[in-house]
Amino acid sequence: MYSEAPPAIRVPQITVLDAGGQYCHLIARKVRDLGVYAEVRPSETPAAQLAGRRGLIISGGPSSVYDAGSPTVDPEIFQGRQAVLGICYGQQLMAHLLGGVVQKGVKGEYGLATLELDGGPKTALFTGLPERQQVWMSHRDLVTAVPAGFSNLAATSTCAIAAMAAPDRSLYAVQFHPEVVHTTEGKQILARFLFDVCGCVKDWDPRHRVALIEEDIRRTAGDRNVFFFVSGGVDSTVAFTLCLRALGPDRVRGIYVDTGLMREGETESVRRMFDLLGAGTVAIEHVEQQFLAPLALVRDPEQKRQIIGEEFVRVQERVIASHHLLDGHWILGQGTIYPDTIESGGTEKASVIKTHHNRVAGIQQLIAAQRIVEPLSAYYKDEVREIGCELGISEDVLQRHPFPGPGLAIRCLCAECSEPVSKTPDGYLIPVRSVGVQGDERSYAPVLALDRFPACDGILQNEATELINRVRGVNRVVARVASRIPLSEMRVWVSTLSVERLARLRSADAIVRRLSHASGFDRRVWQFPVVLIPMGSAAQPDAVVLRPIDSVDGMTAQSVAMDEPLLRLMAQALLEVEGICGVFYDLTHKPPATIEWE
Ligand code: XMP
């Protein structure tokens, strides 16, 4: 499902056609930053359904136009009824459909490049911009001949057709990504497309959002009340606060489920936070035993998720029944944000996650009856943060990193048998399996450990990518930061998701959060999972893995390097925790590893 535009926007001026790229949301976000509302639609949306748009942007994507079933667009969109900008795969698709030539690339080009304009009269896209500019490239295939009627506008050293246009038909395309910050003139290029080529007018002013959303909540709720399952995360907190403001505290109820899998101090901080927001109506359900008892002997990640999902269902059903929330006076509030509503952005696992949370019969009943309000479903995460800021929600809450529903359970790994680590020509093989994602497949494989300190230059991160491509059967590489015994003497120990190990992980996580907050490192990363693996000595059987990553939306991620003094400080504090023998650093990007270890 692709979400509807807010009521004040009758027909969006710009539609981003989603060709499967991780950046399609970023494009829409950047267009909105320029003051024009943009929506995202599937690339194949028929041209007739796009009537009235001033411009269309075809996003990038990982496919080749020659792959069977690769995303395409309705060729009618090129008939000049509105301007079109193709980005990356969008340029290749435009060339391919209009008679140009796309050459299948072998190696591709990833990273920074210098774009040189062709020196002739500039098209609207580049008016007033420097002849040479830095751009960011990420592509395999290339356009090698423009379609009839197009001219070549720019080149890089490895890409002869880096931009092309047929201005009389309002068709433009670029091989690089104007939406990422590394393309220095990217914002200007998008602005020229919006205002000079499409003739857009500004219709999106962040300052009007709160009033619009509140009006929408009142219209949807009518005379009914709203209840939320709140998590303490940014989205549900902002959505809940908007409902509180729109309807008043008597008509909004929040329920927080304490599963026993939360971080240190989480339940108290959620209680304090909702008190501060003026919600006297957040009930805390203490159900720790209900979760911890069935998890006590489970090791398999999917089984863990299954149990947690099922227990969530039970708790939600019980709460819904006991609070009479299915009678006609209540609707469900959810903190769903725009990327959550886009099916094509989801991964295999995203759909598993969704079924866990959505399959509660009571909730499905409410959704089917449209008894649901999702005030943030047209917004991106950073817009949600801005809205939260306007509502006076504290920075500490708004800058929180995402935390997964199954909590610490998917960051506490277990092993079925005791085994030593083994030396290989490439490093030490740790017989603890973690989850990865390679292509569309989930992998579940052992980890390779390097006995080298992870310097802050990120070099080991590059080596990790190369190693995983070369070494069969591993999907993740870590580096040893510090340990009480040499890596070669460590063993993996039989272990379960015990209360003791969860407490150990909770302490480690609290230390990392405290130090990364105090140093400002938490602002440099999108998320920072702390993982416990059952590897160490007999006396100290566990190790901590640090997994700071940067990401746009969690679907892909880059391992982020940390400065040495902070890393050493963190490692020293972690080695003081009872039972911790070593500290490791996850060097792997996603793909091939997932963010969570499970
Ligand atoms: P992975 O591990 O798949 O995670 O790379 C991607 C993002 O999703 C979060 N995540 C979850 N969030 N319920 C959630 O609410 C879940 O079951 C869940 N599993 C993973 C993860 O923290 C990361 O931000």
Coordinates of C-alpha atoms in Angstrom, one line a residue, residues 170-551:
S170 CA 10.7 18.0 -21.0
L171 CA 12.6 14.7 -20.5
Y172 CA 15.7 14.8 -18.4
A173 CA 17.9 12.1 -16.9
V174 CA 21.1 11.8 -14.8
Q175 CA 23.2 8.8 -14.1
F176 CA 24.4 10.1 -10.7
H177 CA 22.3 10.6 -7.5
P178 CA 21.3 14.3 -7.0
E179 CA 19.4 13.3 -3.8
V180 CA 22.5 12.3 -1.8
V181 CA 24.5 14.9 0.1
H182 CA 27.8 13.8 -1.6
T183 CA 26.5 15.3 -4.9
T184 CA 27.4 18.8 -4.0
E185 CA 25.0 20.6 -6.4
G186 CA 22.3 17.9 -6.1
K187 CA 19.8 20.1 -4.3
Q188 CA 20.2 22.8 -6.9
I189 CA 19.7 20.3 -9.7
L190 CA 16.5 19.0 -8.1
A191 CA 15.4 22.6 -7.5
R192 CA 15.9 23.5 -11.2
F193 CA 13.9 20.5 -12.2
L194 CA 11.0 21.3 -9.9
F195 CA 10.8 25.1 -10.4
D196 CA 12.3 25.8 -13.8
V197 CA 11.4 22.6 -15.7
C198 CA 8.1 21.6 -14.0
G199 CA 7.0 25.0 -12.9
C200 CA 6.1 23.7 -9.4
V201 CA 4.8 26.1 -6.8
K202 CA 5.6 25.7 -3.2
D203 CA 2.8 23.9 -1.4
W204 CA 4.6 22.2 1.5
D205 CA 5.4 24.2 4.5
P206 CA 6.5 22.2 7.5
R207 CA 5.0 24.9 9.8
H208 CA 1.4 24.0 8.8
R209 CA 1.8 20.3 9.3
V210 CA 0.8 20.0 13.0
A211 CA -2.5 21.8 12.5
L212 CA -3.3 19.7 9.4
I213 CA -2.5 16.5 11.2
E214 CA -4.6 17.4 14.2
E215 CA -7.6 18.3 12.0
D216 CA -7.2 15.0 10.3
I217 CA -7.1 13.1 13.6
R218 CA -10.3 14.8 14.8
R219 CA -12.0 14.0 11.5
T220 CA -11.0 10.3 11.6
A221 CA -11.8 9.8 15.2
G222 CA -15.2 11.5 15.2
D223 CA -16.6 11.0 18.6
R224 CA -14.5 7.8 19.3
N225 CA -11.5 7.5 21.5
V226 CA -8.0 6.3 20.5
F227 CA -5.8 3.7 22.1
F228 CA -2.2 2.9 21.3
F229 CA 0.3 0.2 22.0
V230 CA 3.2 2.6 22.7
S231 CA 6.8 1.5 22.6
G232 CA 8.7 4.6 23.8
G233 CA 10.1 4.9 20.3
V234 CA 10.0 8.2 18.3
D235 CA 7.2 7.4 16.0
S236 CA 4.6 6.0 18.4
T237 CA 5.5 8.8 20.9
V238 CA 4.9 11.6 18.3
A239 CA 1.7 10.0 17.0
F240 CA 0.4 9.5 20.5
T241 CA 1.2 13.2 21.4
L242 CA -0.5 14.4 18.3
C243 CA -3.7 12.5 19.3
L244 CA -3.4 13.8 22.9
R245 CA -3.3 17.4 21.5
A246 CA -6.1 16.8 19.0
L247 CA -8.5 15.0 21.3
G248 CA -7.4 15.8 24.8
P249 CA -6.1 13.4 27.4
D250 CA -9.4 11.9 28.4
R251 CA -9.9 10.4 24.9
V252 CA -6.5 8.9 24.4
R253 CA -5.1 5.8 26.1
G254 CA -1.7 4.2 25.8
I255 CA -0.6 0.7 26.8
Y256 CA 3.0 -0.2 27.2
V257 CA 4.0 -3.8 27.4
D258 CA 7.1 -4.6 29.5
T259 CA 8.3 -7.9 28.0
G260 CA 11.4 -8.2 30.2
L261 CA 13.4 -7.8 27.0
M262 CA 13.8 -4.1 27.3
R263 CA 17.0 -2.0 27.9
E264 CA 18.1 -0.8 31.3
G265 CA 15.7 1.8 32.8
E266 CA 13.4 1.6 29.8
T267 CA 10.1 1.1 31.5
E268 CA 10.7 3.8 34.1
S269 CA 11.8 6.2 31.4
V270 CA 8.7 5.5 29.3
R271 CA 6.5 6.2 32.4
R272 CA 8.3 9.4 33.1
M273 CA 8.2 10.5 29.4
F274 CA 4.4 10.0 29.2
D275 CA 3.8 11.7 32.5
L276 CA 5.7 14.7 31.1
L277 CA 3.6 14.6 27.9
G278 CA 0.5 15.1 30.2
A279 CA -0.8 11.6 29.5
G280 CA -2.2 10.2 32.7
T281 CA -3.5 7.3 30.7
V282 CA -0.5 5.1 29.9
A283 CA -1.0 1.7 31.5
I284 CA 2.1 -0.5 31.9
E285 CA 1.5 -4.2 31.5
H286 CA 4.1 -6.2 33.3
V287 CA 4.4 -9.5 31.5
E288 CA 8.1 -10.4 31.8
Q289 CA 7.5 -14.0 32.9
Q290 CA 5.2 -14.6 30.1
F291 CA 8.1 -13.9 27.7
L292 CA 11.1 -15.1 29.5
A293 CA 9.8 -18.5 30.5
P294 CA 9.2 -19.9 27.0
L295 CA 12.3 -18.2 25.7
A296 CA 14.6 -19.7 28.4
L297 CA 15.7 -22.7 26.3
V298 CA 15.4 -21.4 22.8
R299 CA 18.4 -20.8 20.5
D300 CA 17.1 -20.6 17.0
P301 CA 16.4 -17.0 15.9
E302 CA 13.2 -17.8 14.0
Q303 CA 11.9 -19.7 17.0
K304 CA 12.7 -16.8 19.3
R305 CA 10.8 -14.4 17.0
Q306 CA 7.9 -16.9 16.8
I307 CA 7.6 -17.1 20.6
I308 CA 7.9 -13.4 21.1
G309 CA 5.3 -12.8 18.3
E310 CA 2.9 -15.3 19.8
E311 CA 3.2 -13.9 23.3
F312 CA 2.7 -10.3 21.9
V313 CA -0.5 -11.6 20.3
R314 CA -1.7 -13.0 23.6
V315 CA -1.0 -9.8 25.5
Q316 CA -2.6 -7.6 22.9
E317 CA -5.7 -9.8 22.7
R318 CA -6.0 -9.8 26.5
V319 CA -5.6 -6.1 26.8
I320 CA -8.1 -5.4 24.0
A321 CA -10.6 -7.7 25.6
S322 CA -10.2 -6.5 29.2
H323 CA -10.3 -2.8 28.3
H324 CA -13.3 -3.4 26.0
L325 CA -11.4 -1.8 23.1
L326 CA -13.4 -3.6 20.4
D327 CA -16.7 -1.8 21.3
G328 CA -17.6 1.0 19.0
H329 CA -16.1 3.7 21.2
W330 CA -12.5 3.0 20.4
I331 CA -10.2 3.1 17.4
L332 CA -6.5 2.1 17.2
G333 CA -3.7 4.6 16.9
Q334 CA -0.4 3.6 15.3
G335 CA 2.9 5.3 14.7
T336 CA 3.2 4.0 11.2
I337 CA 5.5 6.3 9.1
Y338 CA 5.7 6.7 5.3
P339 CA 8.4 4.1 4.5
D340 CA 6.5 1.5 6.6
T341 CA 3.6 1.8 4.2
I342 CA 5.6 1.0 1.1
E343 CA 5.4 -2.7 0.4
S344 CA 8.1 -2.8 -2.3
G345 CA 10.6 -1.4 0.2
G346 CA 10.1 -4.3 2.5
T347 CA 12.5 -7.3 2.7
E348 CA 11.5 -10.9 3.3
K349 CA 12.0 -10.3 7.0
A350 CA 10.0 -7.1 7.0
S351 CA 7.0 -9.2 6.1
V352 CA 7.7 -11.6 8.9
I353 CA 8.0 -8.7 11.3
K354 CA 4.7 -7.3 10.0
T355 CA 2.8 -10.5 10.4
H356 CA 3.9 -10.7 14.0
H357 CA 2.5 -7.3 14.8
N358 CA -0.5 -7.3 12.5
R359 CA -1.9 -10.7 12.8
V360 CA -3.6 -10.0 16.2
A361 CA -7.1 -10.8 15.3
G362 CA -8.5 -7.9 17.3
I363 CA -6.2 -5.4 15.6
Q364 CA -7.0 -6.9 12.1
Q365 CA -10.7 -6.5 12.9
L366 CA -10.1 -2.8 13.7
I367 CA -8.0 -2.3 10.5
A368 CA -10.6 -4.1 8.3
A369 CA -13.3 -1.8 9.7
Q370 CA -11.0 1.2 9.1
R371 CA -11.1 1.9 12.8
I372 CA -7.5 3.1 12.8
V373 CA -5.7 6.4 12.8
E374 CA -2.1 6.7 11.6
P375 CA -1.3 10.4 11.8
L376 CA 2.3 10.1 10.5
S377 CA 1.7 7.8 7.6
A378 CA 2.7 10.5 5.0
Y379 CA 5.9 11.5 6.8
Y380 CA 9.5 10.5 6.9
K381 CA 11.5 9.9 10.0
D382 CA 13.3 13.2 10.1
E383 CA 10.0 15.0 9.4
V384 CA 8.5 13.1 12.4
R385 CA 11.4 14.3 14.5
E386 CA 10.7 17.9 13.3
I387 CA 7.1 17.5 14.1
G388 CA 8.0 16.1 17.6
C389 CA 10.2 19.2 18.1
E390 CA 7.3 21.5 17.3
L391 CA 5.2 19.6 19.8
G392 CA 7.9 20.3 22.5
I393 CA 9.0 16.6 22.8
S394 CA 12.5 16.6 24.3
E395 CA 15.5 16.0 22.0
D396 CA 16.5 13.0 24.1
V397 CA 13.3 11.3 23.0
L398 CA 13.4 12.5 19.4
Q399 CA 17.0 11.5 18.8
R400 CA 16.4 7.9 20.1
H401 CA 17.7 5.2 17.8
P402 CA 15.3 2.6 16.6
F403 CA 14.9 -0.4 18.9
P404 CA 13.5 -3.6 17.6
G405 CA 10.2 -4.9 19.0
P406 CA 11.7 -8.3 20.1
G407 CA 14.2 -6.3 22.1
L408 CA 17.4 -7.7 23.6
A409 CA 16.3 -11.2 22.7
I410 CA 17.6 -10.8 19.1
R411 CA 20.8 -9.3 20.4
C412 CA 21.6 -12.2 22.8
L413 CA 23.0 -15.1 20.8
C414 CA 23.1 -18.7 22.1
A415 CA 24.9 -21.9 21.2
E416 CA 24.0 -25.5 21.3
C417 CA 27.5 -27.0 21.9
S418 CA 30.8 -26.0 23.2
E419 CA 33.5 -25.6 20.5
P420 CA 36.8 -23.8 20.2
V421 CA 37.3 -21.0 17.7
S422 CA 39.4 -22.2 14.8
K423 CA 42.3 -20.5 13.0
T424 CA 42.0 -20.1 9.2
P425 CA 44.3 -18.4 6.8
D426 CA 41.9 -15.4 6.8
G427 CA 41.2 -15.1 10.6
Y428 CA 39.5 -17.0 13.3
L429 CA 36.2 -18.7 12.6
I430 CA 33.7 -18.2 15.4
P431 CA 31.1 -21.0 15.5
V432 CA 28.3 -18.7 16.4
R433 CA 25.8 -18.2 13.6
S434 CA 24.4 -14.8 12.8
V435 CA 21.8 -13.7 10.3
G436 CA 22.7 -12.1 7.0
V437 CA 20.9 -11.0 3.9
Q438 CA 22.5 -11.8 0.5
G439 CA 20.4 -11.0 -2.5
D440 CA 16.8 -11.8 -1.4
E441 CA 18.0 -14.7 0.7
R442 CA 18.5 -14.7 4.5
S443 CA 21.7 -16.5 5.4
Y444 CA 22.6 -18.0 8.8
A445 CA 26.4 -18.5 9.0
P446 CA 29.4 -18.4 11.3
V447 CA 31.4 -15.2 11.9
L448 CA 35.0 -14.5 10.9
A449 CA 37.1 -12.6 13.5
L450 CA 40.2 -10.6 12.7
D451 CA 42.8 -10.3 15.4
R452 CA 43.4 -6.6 14.5
F453 CA 42.3 -3.4 16.2
P454 CA 39.5 -1.7 14.1
A455 CA 41.2 1.6 13.3
C456 CA 39.0 4.7 12.7
D457 CA 40.0 5.0 9.0
G458 CA 37.4 2.3 8.0
I459 CA 40.0 0.3 6.1
L460 CA 39.0 -2.9 7.9
Q461 CA 35.4 -2.3 6.8
N462 CA 36.6 -2.5 3.2
E463 CA 38.6 -5.6 3.9
A464 CA 35.5 -7.2 5.5
T465 CA 33.5 -6.7 2.3
E466 CA 36.3 -8.3 0.2
L467 CA 36.7 -11.2 2.7
I468 CA 33.0 -12.1 2.7
N469 CA 33.0 -12.1 -1.1
R470 CA 36.0 -14.4 -1.0
V471 CA 35.6 -16.7 2.0
R472 CA 32.8 -19.2 1.6
G473 CA 30.2 -19.7 4.3
V474 CA 30.6 -16.6 6.4
N475 CA 28.4 -13.5 6.3
R476 CA 29.9 -11.3 8.9
V477 CA 33.4 -10.1 10.0
V478 CA 34.3 -8.7 13.3
A479 CA 37.6 -7.3 14.7
R480 CA 38.9 -7.9 18.2
V481 CA 39.1 -4.6 20.2
A482 CA 40.2 -6.0 23.6
S483 CA 40.0 -9.2 25.5
R484 CA 41.0 -10.9 28.7
I485 CA 42.5 -13.9 27.0
P486 CA 43.9 -14.3 23.4
L487 CA 41.4 -14.9 20.7
S488 CA 43.0 -18.2 19.9
E489 CA 42.2 -19.5 23.4
M490 CA 38.5 -18.5 23.3
R491 CA 35.7 -21.0 23.1
V492 CA 32.0 -20.8 22.3
W493 CA 30.0 -22.1 25.2
V494 CA 26.7 -23.9 25.5
S495 CA 24.3 -21.1 26.3
T496 CA 20.6 -20.1 26.4
L497 CA 18.6 -16.9 26.7
S498 CA 18.9 -16.9 30.4
V499 CA 17.9 -14.1 32.8
E500 CA 21.6 -13.9 33.8
R501 CA 22.9 -13.4 30.2
L502 CA 20.1 -10.9 29.5
A503 CA 21.2 -8.9 32.6
R504 CA 24.8 -9.0 31.3
L505 CA 23.8 -7.7 27.9
R506 CA 21.6 -5.0 29.6
S507 CA 24.6 -3.8 31.6
A508 CA 26.9 -3.8 28.5
D509 CA 24.2 -1.9 26.5
A510 CA 23.8 0.7 29.2
I511 CA 27.6 1.3 29.3
V512 CA 27.8 1.7 25.6
R513 CA 24.7 4.0 25.5
R514 CA 26.1 6.2 28.3
L515 CA 29.6 6.6 26.7
S516 CA 28.3 7.1 23.1
H517 CA 25.8 9.7 24.3
A518 CA 28.4 11.5 26.4
S519 CA 30.9 11.7 23.5
G520 CA 28.3 12.6 20.9
F521 CA 29.0 9.5 18.9
D522 CA 25.3 8.5 19.1
R523 CA 24.5 11.5 16.8
R524 CA 26.9 10.2 14.2
V525 CA 25.1 6.8 13.8
W526 CA 21.6 5.8 12.9
Q527 CA 21.6 2.8 15.3
F528 CA 24.0 1.2 17.6
P529 CA 23.1 -2.4 18.6
V530 CA 25.1 -4.0 21.3
V531 CA 25.2 -7.8 21.0
L532 CA 26.2 -10.6 23.4
I533 CA 27.8 -13.7 22.0
P534 CA 28.6 -16.8 24.0
M535 CA 32.4 -16.7 23.4
G536 CA 35.2 -16.4 26.0
S537 CA 36.8 -18.3 28.8
A538 CA 35.2 -20.7 31.3
A539 CA 35.1 -18.0 33.9
Q540 CA 34.0 -15.2 31.5
P541 CA 31.9 -17.0 28.9
D542 CA 30.6 -14.1 26.9
A543 CA 31.8 -11.4 24.5
V544 CA 30.3 -8.1 23.5
V545 CA 30.0 -7.0 19.9
L546 CA 29.6 -3.3 19.0
R547 CA 27.5 -2.7 15.9
P548 CA 27.3 1.0 15.1
I549 CA 25.8 1.6 11.7
D550 CA 24.7 4.4 9.4
S551 CA 21.6 4.0 7.3

